[in-house]
mmCIF file of C-alpha atoms in Angstrom:
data_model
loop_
_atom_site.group_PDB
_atom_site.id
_atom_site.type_symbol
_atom_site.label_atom_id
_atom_site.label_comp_id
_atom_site.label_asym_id
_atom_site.label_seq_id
_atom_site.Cartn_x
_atom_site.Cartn_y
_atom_site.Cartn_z
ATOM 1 C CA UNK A 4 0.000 0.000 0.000
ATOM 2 C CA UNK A 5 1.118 3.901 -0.793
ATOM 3 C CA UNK A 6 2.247 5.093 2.188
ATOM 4 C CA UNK A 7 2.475 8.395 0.736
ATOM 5 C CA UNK A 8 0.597 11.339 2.484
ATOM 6 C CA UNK A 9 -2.362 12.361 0.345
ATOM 7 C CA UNK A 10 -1.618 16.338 1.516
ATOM 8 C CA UNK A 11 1.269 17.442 2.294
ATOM 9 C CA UNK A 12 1.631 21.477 3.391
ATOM 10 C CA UNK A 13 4.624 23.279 4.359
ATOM 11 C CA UNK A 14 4.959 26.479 5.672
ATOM 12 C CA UNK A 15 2.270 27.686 3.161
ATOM 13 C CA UNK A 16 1.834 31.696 3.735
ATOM 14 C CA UNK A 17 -1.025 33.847 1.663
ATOM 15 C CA UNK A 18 -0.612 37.658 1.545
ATOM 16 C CA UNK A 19 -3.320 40.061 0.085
ATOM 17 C CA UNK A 20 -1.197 43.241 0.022
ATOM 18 C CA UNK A 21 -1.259 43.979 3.918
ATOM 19 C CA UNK A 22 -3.442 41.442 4.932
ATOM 20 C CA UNK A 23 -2.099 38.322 5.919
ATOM 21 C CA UNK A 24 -4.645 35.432 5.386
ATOM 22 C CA UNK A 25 -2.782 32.218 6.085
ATOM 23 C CA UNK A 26 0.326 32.526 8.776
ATOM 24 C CA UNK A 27 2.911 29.286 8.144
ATOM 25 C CA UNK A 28 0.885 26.549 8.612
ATOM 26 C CA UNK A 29 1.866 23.104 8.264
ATOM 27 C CA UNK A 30 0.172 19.800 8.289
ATOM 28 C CA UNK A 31 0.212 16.508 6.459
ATOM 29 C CA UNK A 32 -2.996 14.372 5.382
ATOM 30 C CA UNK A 33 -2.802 10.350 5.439
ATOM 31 C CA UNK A 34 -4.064 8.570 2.733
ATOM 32 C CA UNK A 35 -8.192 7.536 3.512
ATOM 33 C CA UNK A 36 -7.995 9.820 6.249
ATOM 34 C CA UNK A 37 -10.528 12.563 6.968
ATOM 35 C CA UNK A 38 -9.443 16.223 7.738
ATOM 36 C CA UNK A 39 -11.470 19.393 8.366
ATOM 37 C CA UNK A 40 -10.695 22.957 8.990
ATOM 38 C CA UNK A 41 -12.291 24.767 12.006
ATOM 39 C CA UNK A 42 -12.248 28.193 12.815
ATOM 40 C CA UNK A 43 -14.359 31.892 12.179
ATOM 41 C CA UNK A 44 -14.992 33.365 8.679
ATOM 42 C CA UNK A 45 -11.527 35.172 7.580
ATOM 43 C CA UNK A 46 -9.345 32.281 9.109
ATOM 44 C CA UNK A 47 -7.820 31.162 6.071
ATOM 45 C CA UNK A 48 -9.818 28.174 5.565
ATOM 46 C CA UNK A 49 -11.043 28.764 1.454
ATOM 47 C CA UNK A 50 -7.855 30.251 0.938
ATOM 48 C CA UNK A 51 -6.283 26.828 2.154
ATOM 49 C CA UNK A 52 -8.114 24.807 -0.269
ATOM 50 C CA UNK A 53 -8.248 26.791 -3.152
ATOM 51 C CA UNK A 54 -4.223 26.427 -2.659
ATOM 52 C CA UNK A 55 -3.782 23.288 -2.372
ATOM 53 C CA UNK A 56 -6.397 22.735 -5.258
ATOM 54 C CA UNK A 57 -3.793 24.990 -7.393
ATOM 55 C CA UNK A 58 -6.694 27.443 -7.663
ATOM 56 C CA UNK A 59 -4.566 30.149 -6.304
ATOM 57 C CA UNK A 60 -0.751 30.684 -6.097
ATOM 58 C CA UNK A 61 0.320 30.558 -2.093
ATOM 59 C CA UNK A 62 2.473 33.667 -0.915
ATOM 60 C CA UNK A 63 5.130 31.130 0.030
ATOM 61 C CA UNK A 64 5.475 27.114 1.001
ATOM 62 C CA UNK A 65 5.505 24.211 -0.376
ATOM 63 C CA UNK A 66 2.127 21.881 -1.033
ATOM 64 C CA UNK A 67 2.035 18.531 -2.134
ATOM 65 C CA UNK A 68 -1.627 17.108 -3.369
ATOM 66 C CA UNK A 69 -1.776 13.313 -4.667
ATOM 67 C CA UNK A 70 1.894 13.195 -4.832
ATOM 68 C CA UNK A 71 2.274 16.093 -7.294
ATOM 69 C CA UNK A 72 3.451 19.295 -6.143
ATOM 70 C CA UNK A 73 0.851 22.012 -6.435
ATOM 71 C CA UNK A 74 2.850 25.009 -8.305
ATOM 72 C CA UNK A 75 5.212 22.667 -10.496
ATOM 73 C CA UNK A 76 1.834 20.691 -11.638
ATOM 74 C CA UNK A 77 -1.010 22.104 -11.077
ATOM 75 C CA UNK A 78 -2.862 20.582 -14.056
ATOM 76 C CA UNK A 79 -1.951 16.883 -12.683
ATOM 77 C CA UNK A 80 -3.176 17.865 -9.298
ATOM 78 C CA UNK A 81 -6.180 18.997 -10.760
ATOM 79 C CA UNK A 82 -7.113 15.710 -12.735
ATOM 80 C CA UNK A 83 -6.470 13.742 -9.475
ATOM 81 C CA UNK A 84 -9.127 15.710 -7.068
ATOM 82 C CA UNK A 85 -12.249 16.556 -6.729
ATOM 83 C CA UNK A 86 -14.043 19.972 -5.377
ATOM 84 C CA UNK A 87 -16.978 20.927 -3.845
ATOM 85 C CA UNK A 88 -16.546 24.807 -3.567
ATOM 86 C CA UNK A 89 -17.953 26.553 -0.891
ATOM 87 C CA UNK A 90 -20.239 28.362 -3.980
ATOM 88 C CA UNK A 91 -21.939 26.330 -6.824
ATOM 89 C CA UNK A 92 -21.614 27.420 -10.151
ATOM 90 C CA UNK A 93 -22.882 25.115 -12.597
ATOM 91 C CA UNK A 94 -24.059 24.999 -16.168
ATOM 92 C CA UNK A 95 -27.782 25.645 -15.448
ATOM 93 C CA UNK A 96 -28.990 25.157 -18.946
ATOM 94 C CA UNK A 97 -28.398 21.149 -18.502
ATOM 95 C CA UNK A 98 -30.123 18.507 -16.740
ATOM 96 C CA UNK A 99 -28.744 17.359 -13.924
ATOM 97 C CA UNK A 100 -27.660 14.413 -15.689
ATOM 98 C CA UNK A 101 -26.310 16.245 -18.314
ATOM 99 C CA UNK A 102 -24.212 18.522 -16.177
ATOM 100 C CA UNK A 103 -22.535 15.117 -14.847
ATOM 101 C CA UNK A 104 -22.087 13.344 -18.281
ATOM 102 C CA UNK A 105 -20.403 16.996 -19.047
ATOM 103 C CA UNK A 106 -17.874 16.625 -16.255
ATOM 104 C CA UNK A 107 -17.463 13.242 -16.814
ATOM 105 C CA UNK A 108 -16.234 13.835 -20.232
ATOM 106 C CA UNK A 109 -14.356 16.701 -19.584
ATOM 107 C CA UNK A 110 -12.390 14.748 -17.484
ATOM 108 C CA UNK A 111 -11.904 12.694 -20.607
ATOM 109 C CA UNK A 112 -13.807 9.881 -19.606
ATOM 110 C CA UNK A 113 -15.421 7.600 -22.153
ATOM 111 C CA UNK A 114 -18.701 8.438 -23.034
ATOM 112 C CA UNK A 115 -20.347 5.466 -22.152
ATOM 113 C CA UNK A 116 -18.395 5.371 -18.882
ATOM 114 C CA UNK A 117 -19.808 9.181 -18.402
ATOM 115 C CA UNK A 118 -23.216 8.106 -18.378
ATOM 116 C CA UNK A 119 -23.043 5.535 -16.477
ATOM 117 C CA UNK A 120 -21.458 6.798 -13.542
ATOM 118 C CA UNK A 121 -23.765 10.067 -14.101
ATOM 119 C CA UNK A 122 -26.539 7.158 -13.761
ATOM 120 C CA UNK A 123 -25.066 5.261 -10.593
ATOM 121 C CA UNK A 124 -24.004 9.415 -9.141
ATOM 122 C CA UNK A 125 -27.571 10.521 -9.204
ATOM 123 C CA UNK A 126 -29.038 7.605 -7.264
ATOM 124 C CA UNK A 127 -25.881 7.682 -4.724
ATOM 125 C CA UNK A 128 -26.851 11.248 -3.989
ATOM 126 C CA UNK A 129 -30.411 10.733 -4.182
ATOM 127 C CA UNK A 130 -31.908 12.682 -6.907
ATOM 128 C CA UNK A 131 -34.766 11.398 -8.120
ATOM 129 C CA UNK A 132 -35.944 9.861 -11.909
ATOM 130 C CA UNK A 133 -37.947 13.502 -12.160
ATOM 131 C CA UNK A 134 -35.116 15.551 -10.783
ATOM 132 C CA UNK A 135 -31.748 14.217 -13.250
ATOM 133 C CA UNK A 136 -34.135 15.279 -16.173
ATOM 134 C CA UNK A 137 -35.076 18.681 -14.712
ATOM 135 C CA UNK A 138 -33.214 21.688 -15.620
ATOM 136 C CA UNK A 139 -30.279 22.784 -12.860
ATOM 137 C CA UNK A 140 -31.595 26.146 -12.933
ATOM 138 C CA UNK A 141 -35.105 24.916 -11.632
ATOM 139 C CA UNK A 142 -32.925 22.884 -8.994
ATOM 140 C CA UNK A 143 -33.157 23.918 -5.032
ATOM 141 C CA UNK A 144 -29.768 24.743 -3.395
ATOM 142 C CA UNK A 145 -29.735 21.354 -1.395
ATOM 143 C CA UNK A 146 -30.071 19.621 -5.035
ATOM 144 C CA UNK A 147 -27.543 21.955 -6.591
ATOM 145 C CA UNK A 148 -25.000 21.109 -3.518
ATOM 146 C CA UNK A 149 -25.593 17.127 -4.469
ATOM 147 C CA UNK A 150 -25.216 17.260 -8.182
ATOM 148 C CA UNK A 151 -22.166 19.566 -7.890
ATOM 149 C CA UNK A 152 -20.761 17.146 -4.841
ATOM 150 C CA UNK A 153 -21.562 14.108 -7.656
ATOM 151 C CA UNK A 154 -19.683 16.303 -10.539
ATOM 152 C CA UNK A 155 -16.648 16.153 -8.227
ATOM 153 C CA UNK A 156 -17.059 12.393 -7.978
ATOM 154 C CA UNK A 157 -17.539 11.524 -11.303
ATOM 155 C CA UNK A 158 -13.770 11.096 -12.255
ATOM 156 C CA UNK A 159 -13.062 8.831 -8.799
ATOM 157 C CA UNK A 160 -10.879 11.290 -7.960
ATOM 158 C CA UNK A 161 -7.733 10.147 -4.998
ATOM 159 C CA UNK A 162 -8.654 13.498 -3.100
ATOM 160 C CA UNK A 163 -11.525 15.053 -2.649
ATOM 161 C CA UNK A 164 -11.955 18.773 -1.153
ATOM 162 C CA UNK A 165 -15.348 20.260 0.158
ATOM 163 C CA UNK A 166 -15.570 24.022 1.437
ATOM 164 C CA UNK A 167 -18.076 24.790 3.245
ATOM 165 C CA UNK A 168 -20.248 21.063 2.449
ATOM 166 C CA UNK A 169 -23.374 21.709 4.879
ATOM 167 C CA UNK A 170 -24.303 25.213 3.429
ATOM 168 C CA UNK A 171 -27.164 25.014 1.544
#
């Protein structure tokens, strides 16, 4: 078995100008192993993940995601996790099921294979036969938050990041 660390963060800083949004922190995140930020709004936490997702550029440090460093690949970092942002933006002109075929395929799975994951997805996160053919935009937040959360699955990615999972 891989006994390499699934996260690994080192010193990572994040400056806005003056402000100072995440101070040196360091921690490391074993494979299958759960790990959660805690802490008030303006603590760093988003800014954390949307580092170590290679969403945005740290200040300074080192981060390691999936065994790929984060700034010298952030493209095969990104095709080993999965998201669930703290805000869902989604293509709201598809079905539900459409949406996840999408993502499937643009994470250049087989077609076939896209569908039927988007097919086993949609029952795992319990959206009904009515609701995969509905339009997203006519989708309440709780069922935006589970197709977006099964969009992140779709690929089976090694890590998977949620911000913020229980809003909406």
């Amino acid at each position: 078995m891989d006994e390499t660390p699934s996260i690994v963060a080192r010193d990572l800083v994040k400056r806005f100008k003056d402000t100072l949004a995440v101070d040196s922190i360091s921690f490391s995140v074993a494979r299958g192993e759960f790990f959660g930020f805690l802490g008030p709004n303006g603590a760093g936490k988003t800014t954390t993940i949307k580092m170590m997702c290679g969403l945005m550029k740290p200040t300074s440090g080192s981060i390691q995601v999936a065994g790929r460093d984060v700034n010298e690949d952030p493209l095969g970092v990104k095709a080993r996790i999965g998201i669930l942002p703290d805000t869902i933006e989604t293509f709201d002109c598809l079905t539900g099921w459409e949406l996840l075929v999408f993502s499937g395929l643009m994470f250049k799975l087989p077609a076939a294979e896209a569908e039927r994951l988007a097919d086993k997805l949609l029952e795992l996160v319990d959206l009904e036969t009515g609701d995969r053919t509905k339009l997203v935009i006519d989708y309440s937040m709780g069922m935006r938050k589970k197709v977006a959360l099964a969009c992140a699955l779709i690929h089976g990615p090694e890590v998977l990041f949620l911000d913020e999972p229980f809003n909406g």
